[in-house]
mmCIF file of C-alpha atoms in Angstrom:
data_model
loop_
_atom_site.group_PDB
_atom_site.id
_atom_site.type_symbol
_atom_site.label_atom_id
_atom_site.label_comp_id
_atom_site.label_asym_id
_atom_site.label_seq_id
_atom_site.Cartn_x
_atom_site.Cartn_y
_atom_site.Cartn_z
ATOM 1 C CA UNK X 1 -39.895 -74.972 54.989
ATOM 2 C CA UNK X 2 -37.138 -76.336 55.550
ATOM 3 C CA UNK X 3 -33.719 -74.749 54.826
ATOM 4 C CA UNK X 4 -30.092 -76.485 54.104
ATOM 5 C CA UNK X 5 -26.987 -74.531 53.441
ATOM 6 C CA UNK X 6 -25.502 -75.593 50.240
ATOM 7 C CA UNK X 7 -21.762 -76.403 50.221
ATOM 8 C CA UNK X 8 -18.753 -76.414 47.881
ATOM 9 C CA UNK X 9 -16.395 -79.895 47.208
ATOM 10 C CA UNK X 10 -14.169 -78.138 50.180
ATOM 11 C CA UNK X 11 -16.841 -77.769 52.536
ATOM 12 C CA UNK X 12 -17.403 -73.612 52.491
ATOM 13 C CA UNK X 13 -21.003 -72.619 52.595
ATOM 14 C CA UNK X 14 -21.952 -70.863 49.175
ATOM 15 C CA UNK X 15 -25.646 -70.643 49.561
ATOM 16 C CA UNK X 16 -28.764 -71.822 51.702
ATOM 17 C CA UNK X 17 -31.838 -73.419 49.990
ATOM 18 C CA UNK X 18 -35.583 -73.452 50.885
ATOM 19 C CA UNK X 19 -36.783 -77.515 50.838
ATOM 20 C CA UNK X 20 -39.647 -78.663 49.860
ATOM 21 C CA UNK X 21 -42.308 -79.161 52.620
ATOM 22 C CA UNK X 22 -44.646 -81.966 51.281
ATOM 23 C CA UNK X 23 -41.714 -83.748 50.602
ATOM 24 C CA UNK X 24 -38.623 -82.923 53.302
ATOM 25 C CA UNK X 25 -40.368 -81.836 56.016
ATOM 26 C CA UNK X 26 -43.113 -84.498 57.052
ATOM 27 C CA UNK X 27 -43.624 -86.858 59.862
ATOM 28 C CA UNK X 28 -41.049 -89.774 59.214
ATOM 29 C CA UNK X 29 -43.812 -92.541 59.431
ATOM 30 C CA UNK X 30 -41.076 -95.805 60.969
ATOM 31 C CA UNK X 31 -43.938 -98.368 59.978
ATOM 32 C CA UNK X 32 -44.322 -97.631 56.434
ATOM 33 C CA UNK X 33 -39.849 -96.920 56.023
ATOM 34 C CA UNK X 34 -40.392 -100.482 58.132
ATOM 35 C CA UNK X 35 -42.437 -101.956 55.207
ATOM 36 C CA UNK X 36 -40.089 -100.192 52.550
ATOM 37 C CA UNK X 37 -36.622 -101.735 53.716
ATOM 38 C CA UNK X 38 -38.417 -105.332 54.075
ATOM 39 C CA UNK X 39 -39.577 -104.862 50.393
ATOM 40 C CA UNK X 40 -36.151 -104.346 49.446
ATOM 41 C CA UNK X 41 -34.727 -107.239 51.000
ATOM 42 C CA UNK X 42 -37.155 -109.793 50.207
ATOM 43 C CA UNK X 43 -36.664 -107.730 46.356
ATOM 44 C CA UNK X 44 -33.069 -108.104 45.982
ATOM 45 C CA UNK X 45 -33.194 -112.537 47.401
ATOM 46 C CA UNK X 46 -32.579 -114.636 44.409
ATOM 47 C CA UNK X 47 -34.460 -117.940 45.904
ATOM 48 C CA UNK X 48 -32.295 -120.163 44.262
ATOM 49 C CA UNK X 49 -31.785 -122.722 47.325
ATOM 50 C CA UNK X 50 -32.626 -126.534 46.648
ATOM 51 C CA UNK X 51 -31.991 -129.310 48.967
ATOM 52 C CA UNK X 52 -33.243 -132.575 47.243
ATOM 53 C CA UNK X 53 -35.355 -134.798 48.996
ATOM 54 C CA UNK X 54 -36.096 -137.780 50.223
ATOM 55 C CA UNK X 55 -37.677 -138.716 46.554
ATOM 56 C CA UNK X 56 -35.330 -136.907 44.691
ATOM 57 C CA UNK X 57 -32.105 -138.416 46.300
ATOM 58 C CA UNK X 58 -30.551 -142.248 44.135
ATOM 59 C CA UNK X 59 -30.660 -145.635 46.086
ATOM 60 C CA UNK X 60 -33.125 -146.490 49.062
ATOM 61 C CA UNK X 61 -35.171 -149.089 46.877
ATOM 62 C CA UNK X 62 -34.437 -152.064 49.049
ATOM 63 C CA UNK X 63 -35.442 -152.705 52.445
ATOM 64 C CA UNK X 64 -33.536 -152.342 54.650
ATOM 65 C CA UNK X 65 -34.207 -155.310 56.872
ATOM 66 C CA UNK X 66 -37.304 -157.338 57.786
ATOM 67 C CA UNK X 67 -39.987 -155.750 59.502
ATOM 68 C CA UNK X 68 -39.907 -157.405 63.053
ATOM 69 C CA UNK X 69 -37.265 -159.969 64.747
ATOM 70 C CA UNK X 70 -34.234 -157.778 63.781
ATOM 71 C CA UNK X 71 -33.844 -156.266 67.248
ATOM 72 C CA UNK X 72 -33.298 -152.533 65.192
ATOM 73 C CA UNK X 73 -36.210 -149.895 64.606
ATOM 74 C CA UNK X 74 -38.056 -150.345 61.644
ATOM 75 C CA UNK X 75 -36.923 -149.101 58.186
ATOM 76 C CA UNK X 76 -38.590 -148.872 54.430
ATOM 77 C CA UNK X 77 -36.100 -146.980 53.437
ATOM 78 C CA UNK X 78 -31.849 -146.059 54.005
ATOM 79 C CA UNK X 79 -32.580 -143.081 52.159
ATOM 80 C CA UNK X 80 -34.991 -141.721 55.192
ATOM 81 C CA UNK X 81 -33.843 -137.840 56.279
ATOM 82 C CA UNK X 82 -31.691 -140.086 59.721
ATOM 83 C CA UNK X 83 -30.123 -141.617 57.336
ATOM 84 C CA UNK X 84 -26.036 -140.956 56.185
ATOM 85 C CA UNK X 85 -27.253 -139.749 52.228
ATOM 86 C CA UNK X 86 -30.805 -139.419 53.240
ATOM 87 C CA UNK X 87 -33.169 -136.820 51.416
ATOM 88 C CA UNK X 88 -33.837 -133.758 53.742
ATOM 89 C CA UNK X 89 -37.157 -133.551 55.274
ATOM 90 C CA UNK X 90 -38.835 -130.409 54.125
ATOM 91 C CA UNK X 91 -36.147 -129.397 51.667
ATOM 92 C CA UNK X 92 -35.880 -125.994 50.221
ATOM 93 C CA UNK X 93 -36.803 -125.236 46.609
ATOM 94 C CA UNK X 94 -35.940 -122.522 44.385
ATOM 95 C CA UNK X 95 -38.573 -119.955 44.746
ATOM 96 C CA UNK X 96 -39.648 -116.168 43.593
ATOM 97 C CA UNK X 97 -39.713 -113.841 47.889
ATOM 98 C CA UNK X 98 -40.184 -110.413 45.687
ATOM 99 C CA UNK X 99 -43.598 -108.964 46.216
ATOM 100 C CA UNK X 100 -45.034 -105.219 45.616
ATOM 101 C CA UNK X 101 -46.244 -102.915 48.180
ATOM 102 C CA UNK X 102 -49.265 -100.531 47.161
ATOM 103 C CA UNK X 103 -47.404 -97.410 45.236
ATOM 104 C CA UNK X 104 -49.148 -94.290 47.809
ATOM 105 C CA UNK X 105 -47.188 -96.932 50.695
ATOM 106 C CA UNK X 106 -43.996 -96.125 48.193
ATOM 107 C CA UNK X 107 -43.898 -92.267 47.763
ATOM 108 C CA UNK X 108 -44.933 -92.024 51.517
ATOM 109 C CA UNK X 109 -41.779 -94.249 52.799
ATOM 110 C CA UNK X 110 -39.517 -92.191 50.589
ATOM 111 C CA UNK X 111 -40.982 -89.267 51.480
ATOM 112 C CA UNK X 112 -40.217 -89.876 55.423
ATOM 113 C CA UNK X 113 -37.050 -91.605 54.596
ATOM 114 C CA UNK X 114 -35.871 -87.835 53.273
ATOM 115 C CA UNK X 115 -37.358 -86.221 55.600
ATOM 116 C CA UNK X 116 -36.096 -88.467 58.483
ATOM 117 C CA UNK X 117 -32.647 -87.180 57.279
ATOM 118 C CA UNK X 118 -33.165 -84.161 57.296
ATOM 119 C CA UNK X 119 -34.574 -83.760 60.467
ATOM 120 C CA UNK X 120 -31.873 -84.978 61.557
ATOM 121 C CA UNK X 121 -29.070 -83.225 59.889
ATOM 122 C CA UNK X 122 -27.739 -86.115 57.790
ATOM 123 C CA UNK X 123 -28.894 -84.682 54.645
ATOM 124 C CA UNK X 124 -25.877 -82.160 52.404
ATOM 125 C CA UNK X 125 -26.552 -80.806 49.543
ATOM 126 C CA UNK X 126 -23.687 -79.801 47.074
ATOM 127 C CA UNK X 127 -23.975 -77.232 44.864
ATOM 128 C CA UNK X 128 -21.627 -79.254 42.594
ATOM 129 C CA UNK X 129 -19.517 -82.489 42.051
ATOM 130 C CA UNK X 130 -16.595 -81.670 39.059
ATOM 131 C CA UNK X 131 -14.349 -83.643 38.405
ATOM 132 C CA UNK X 132 -12.152 -83.829 34.941
ATOM 133 C CA UNK X 133 -10.525 -87.364 35.750
ATOM 134 C CA UNK X 134 -11.388 -90.231 37.148
ATOM 135 C CA UNK X 135 -9.480 -89.959 41.340
ATOM 136 C CA UNK X 136 -10.676 -91.662 43.913
ATOM 137 C CA UNK X 137 -8.487 -88.933 46.031
ATOM 138 C CA UNK X 138 -10.528 -85.884 45.108
ATOM 139 C CA UNK X 139 -14.138 -87.868 46.353
ATOM 140 C CA UNK X 140 -12.565 -88.720 49.280
ATOM 141 C CA UNK X 141 -11.244 -85.191 50.305
ATOM 142 C CA UNK X 142 -14.565 -83.820 48.975
ATOM 143 C CA UNK X 143 -16.153 -86.145 51.704
ATOM 144 C CA UNK X 144 -13.482 -85.888 54.563
ATOM 145 C CA UNK X 145 -14.314 -81.845 54.114
ATOM 146 C CA UNK X 146 -18.076 -81.934 54.544
ATOM 147 C CA UNK X 147 -17.561 -85.098 57.364
ATOM 148 C CA UNK X 148 -18.633 -87.519 55.490
ATOM 149 C CA UNK X 149 -16.627 -90.384 55.995
ATOM 150 C CA UNK X 150 -17.956 -93.151 57.497
ATOM 151 C CA UNK X 151 -20.834 -94.328 55.179
ATOM 152 C CA UNK X 152 -22.842 -92.565 52.718
ATOM 153 C CA UNK X 153 -25.155 -92.137 49.703
ATOM 154 C CA UNK X 154 -24.207 -89.954 46.619
ATOM 155 C CA UNK X 155 -26.955 -88.619 45.090
ATOM 156 C CA UNK X 156 -26.346 -87.107 41.142
ATOM 157 C CA UNK X 157 -29.033 -85.092 38.839
ATOM 158 C CA UNK X 158 -27.379 -86.911 36.154
ATOM 159 C CA UNK X 159 -24.829 -90.136 35.210
ATOM 160 C CA UNK X 160 -21.872 -89.076 35.717
ATOM 161 C CA UNK X 161 -18.937 -92.150 34.661
ATOM 162 C CA UNK X 162 -15.930 -90.741 36.559
ATOM 163 C CA UNK X 163 -17.773 -89.313 39.506
ATOM 164 C CA UNK X 164 -19.078 -93.154 40.212
ATOM 165 C CA UNK X 165 -15.720 -94.481 39.340
ATOM 166 C CA UNK X 166 -14.552 -92.694 41.727
ATOM 167 C CA UNK X 167 -16.548 -93.437 44.564
ATOM 168 C CA UNK X 168 -16.693 -96.367 43.456
ATOM 169 C CA UNK X 169 -13.647 -97.187 45.324
ATOM 170 C CA UNK X 170 -13.984 -96.055 48.468
ATOM 171 C CA UNK X 171 -15.783 -98.646 51.087
ATOM 172 C CA UNK X 172 -19.604 -97.811 52.647
ATOM 173 C CA UNK X 173 -19.962 -95.075 49.531
ATOM 174 C CA UNK X 174 -22.495 -95.386 47.377
ATOM 175 C CA UNK X 175 -24.084 -93.126 43.913
ATOM 176 C CA UNK X 176 -27.527 -93.002 42.983
ATOM 177 C CA UNK X 177 -29.302 -90.658 40.659
ATOM 178 C CA UNK X 178 -33.026 -89.462 41.795
ATOM 179 C CA UNK X 179 -34.490 -92.590 38.986
ATOM 180 C CA UNK X 180 -32.478 -95.044 40.989
ATOM 181 C CA UNK X 181 -33.177 -93.967 45.000
ATOM 182 C CA UNK X 182 -34.455 -96.218 47.192
ATOM 183 C CA UNK X 183 -35.671 -96.115 50.848
ATOM 184 C CA UNK X 184 -32.630 -98.839 52.188
ATOM 185 C CA UNK X 185 -29.968 -97.157 50.698
ATOM 186 C CA UNK X 186 -31.301 -93.131 52.081
ATOM 187 C CA UNK X 187 -31.436 -95.239 56.176
ATOM 188 C CA UNK X 188 -28.685 -97.412 55.359
ATOM 189 C CA UNK X 189 -26.682 -94.248 55.017
ATOM 190 C CA UNK X 190 -24.996 -91.884 57.778
ATOM 191 C CA UNK X 191 -24.846 -89.116 55.549
ATOM 192 C CA UNK X 192 -27.468 -88.025 52.206
ATOM 193 C CA UNK X 193 -25.342 -86.308 50.021
ATOM 194 C CA UNK X 194 -27.346 -84.369 47.150
ATOM 195 C CA UNK X 195 -25.843 -82.322 44.266
ATOM 196 C CA UNK X 196 -28.663 -79.330 44.283
ATOM 197 C CA UNK X 197 -29.554 -79.760 40.715
ATOM 198 C CA UNK X 198 -30.596 -83.714 42.704
ATOM 199 C CA UNK X 199 -33.099 -82.143 44.881
ATOM 200 C CA UNK X 200 -35.523 -79.915 41.857
ATOM 201 C CA UNK X 201 -36.014 -83.482 40.403
ATOM 202 C CA UNK X 202 -36.688 -85.609 43.272
ATOM 203 C CA UNK X 203 -39.288 -82.351 44.221
ATOM 204 C CA UNK X 204 -40.139 -83.016 40.927
ATOM 205 C CA UNK X 205 -41.260 -86.114 41.011
ATOM 206 C CA UNK X 206 -42.643 -86.498 44.713
ATOM 207 C CA UNK X 207 -44.027 -83.213 45.357
#
């Protein structure tokens, strides 16, 4: 079983926690994690880009000049793609880029991402995050104390508006709860910070 130190907000070790082997100790499957990241990014696309084809631009009803004898190349419309104000060839149209993956693939990808963070010593378990007021400086000081000053993902066991709002002002720092965790955010973060109570919830969901 992987064992990780539990820190307080000052960065001092207060205890140790054993993590479930089936969730945090498997061999990471890179191919499945890649599939999950591609799926996440595809599902974020709005797909609202649009341009007009030659059939949709206005004008161009009249043949600009006769077919033969002018010395020009033959033209049938001034709205063909090579003309100024002409239509776009293979114009992009609104479409849905989203697709779904198998449930087993999603679970394996999540376990692989969690295990990869543990294997790389990039997972930090906090005893608790206690804030009495909205204070970005407190969260920034905590991140510095635990060595997570770059991109970090903070996972909370329950909704905490003070922590979420305070962390939102720090570039590169994101917050999530167990039910909103995704593989992309885990892998994209330099440090994966989980409150101790959230660890139990993750194990309950993915064991």
